[in-house]
CSV table of C-alpha atoms in Angstrom, one decimal:
chain,number,residue,atom,x,y,z
A,1280,PHE,CA,101.5,44.0,30.3
A,1281,TYR,CA,102.9,42.4,33.4
A,1282,GLY,CA,106.6,41.4,32.5
A,1283,ASP,CA,108.2,41.8,29.3
A,1284,ALA,CA,105.8,43.3,26.5
A,1285,ALA,CA,108.0,41.9,23.8
A,1286,GLN,CA,107.2,38.4,24.2
A,1287,TYR,CA,103.7,39.2,23.8
A,1288,VAL,CA,103.8,41.8,21.0
A,1289,GLU,CA,106.0,39.5,19.0
A,1290,ALA,CA,102.6,37.6,18.3
A,1291,PHE,CA,101.1,40.6,16.6
A,1292,THR,CA,104.2,41.7,14.6
A,1293,LYS,CA,104.0,38.8,12.3
A,1294,GLN,CA,100.5,39.9,11.1
A,1295,GLU,CA,100.2,42.6,8.3
A,1296,LEU,CA,98.4,44.6,10.4
A,1297,ILE,CA,101.2,46.1,12.6
A,1298,GLU,CA,103.5,48.6,10.5
A,1299,ASN,CA,106.1,49.4,13.7
A,1300,VAL,CA,106.6,48.7,17.6
A,1301,ILE,CA,108.1,50.9,20.1
A,1302,TYR,CA,109.1,49.4,23.6
A,1303,GLU,CA,109.2,51.5,26.8
A,1304,GLY,CA,109.8,49.1,29.4
A,1305,ASN,CA,107.0,46.8,30.0
A,1306,GLU,CA,104.8,48.9,27.5
A,1307,ALA,CA,104.7,48.4,23.7
A,1308,THR,CA,103.3,51.5,21.4
A,1309,LEU,CA,101.9,49.5,18.1
A,1310,TYR,CA,101.5,51.6,14.8
A,1311,VAL,CA,99.1,49.9,12.8
A,1312,ASN,CA,97.6,50.3,9.1
A,1313,ASP,CA,93.8,49.1,9.9
A,1314,LEU,CA,92.8,50.2,13.4
A,1315,GLU,CA,89.5,48.1,13.4
A,1316,GLY,CA,91.1,45.0,12.4
A,1317,ALA,CA,94.0,45.3,14.6
A,1318,LYS,CA,91.9,46.2,17.7
A,1319,ALA,CA,89.6,43.2,17.0
A,1320,GLU,CA,92.5,40.7,16.3
A,1321,MET,CA,94.6,42.0,19.1
A,1322,LEU,CA,92.1,42.1,21.7
A,1323,ARG,CA,91.1,38.4,20.5
A,1324,GLU,CA,94.5,37.2,20.8
A,1325,ILE,CA,95.2,38.6,24.0
A,1326,ALA,CA,91.6,37.1,25.4
A,1327,ASP,CA,92.3,33.8,23.7
A,1328,GLN,CA,95.8,33.6,25.4
A,1329,ASN,CA,94.9,35.1,28.8
A,1330,TRP,CA,97.5,37.2,28.7
A,1331,PRO,CA,98.2,39.9,31.6
A,1332,LEU,CA,97.3,43.0,30.1
A,1333,LEU,CA,97.5,46.2,32.0
A,1334,ARG,CA,96.1,48.7,29.6
A,1335,PHE,CA,94.8,48.7,26.1
A,1336,GLU,CA,94.7,52.3,24.5
A,1337,VAL,CA,93.8,53.7,21.1
A,1338,GLY,CA,95.1,56.8,19.7
A,1339,ARG,CA,95.6,58.6,16.7
A,1340,LEU,CA,98.6,60.1,15.4
A,1341,THR,CA,98.6,64.2,15.2
A,1342,LEU,CA,99.9,66.1,12.5
A,1343,GLU,CA,102.6,67.0,14.9
A,1344,ASP,CA,103.4,63.2,15.7
A,1345,VAL,CA,103.9,62.6,11.8
A,1346,PHE,CA,106.1,65.4,11.5
A,1347,LEU,CA,108.5,64.5,14.3
A,1348,GLU,CA,108.6,61.0,12.8
A,1349,VAL,CA,109.5,62.3,9.3
A,1350,VAL,CA,112.2,64.7,10.9
A,1351,LYS,CA,113.8,61.7,13.0
A,1352,LYS,CA,114.5,59.9,9.6
């Protein structure tokens, strides 16, 4: 997003699709429990609100990502 990502992502965190959010500057990484549902809902909301989106990527966690998350806890 242009500007503070937190102000935009806040609308998504109220939905049950979002499990976790990690912020890094103007970027936010959202972890969801329903990828297809979350993509559709988030893109619809972004378009409806005309938010200044810079990039939208879809990625999947690797086994290494999951291991690192577990080790951090």
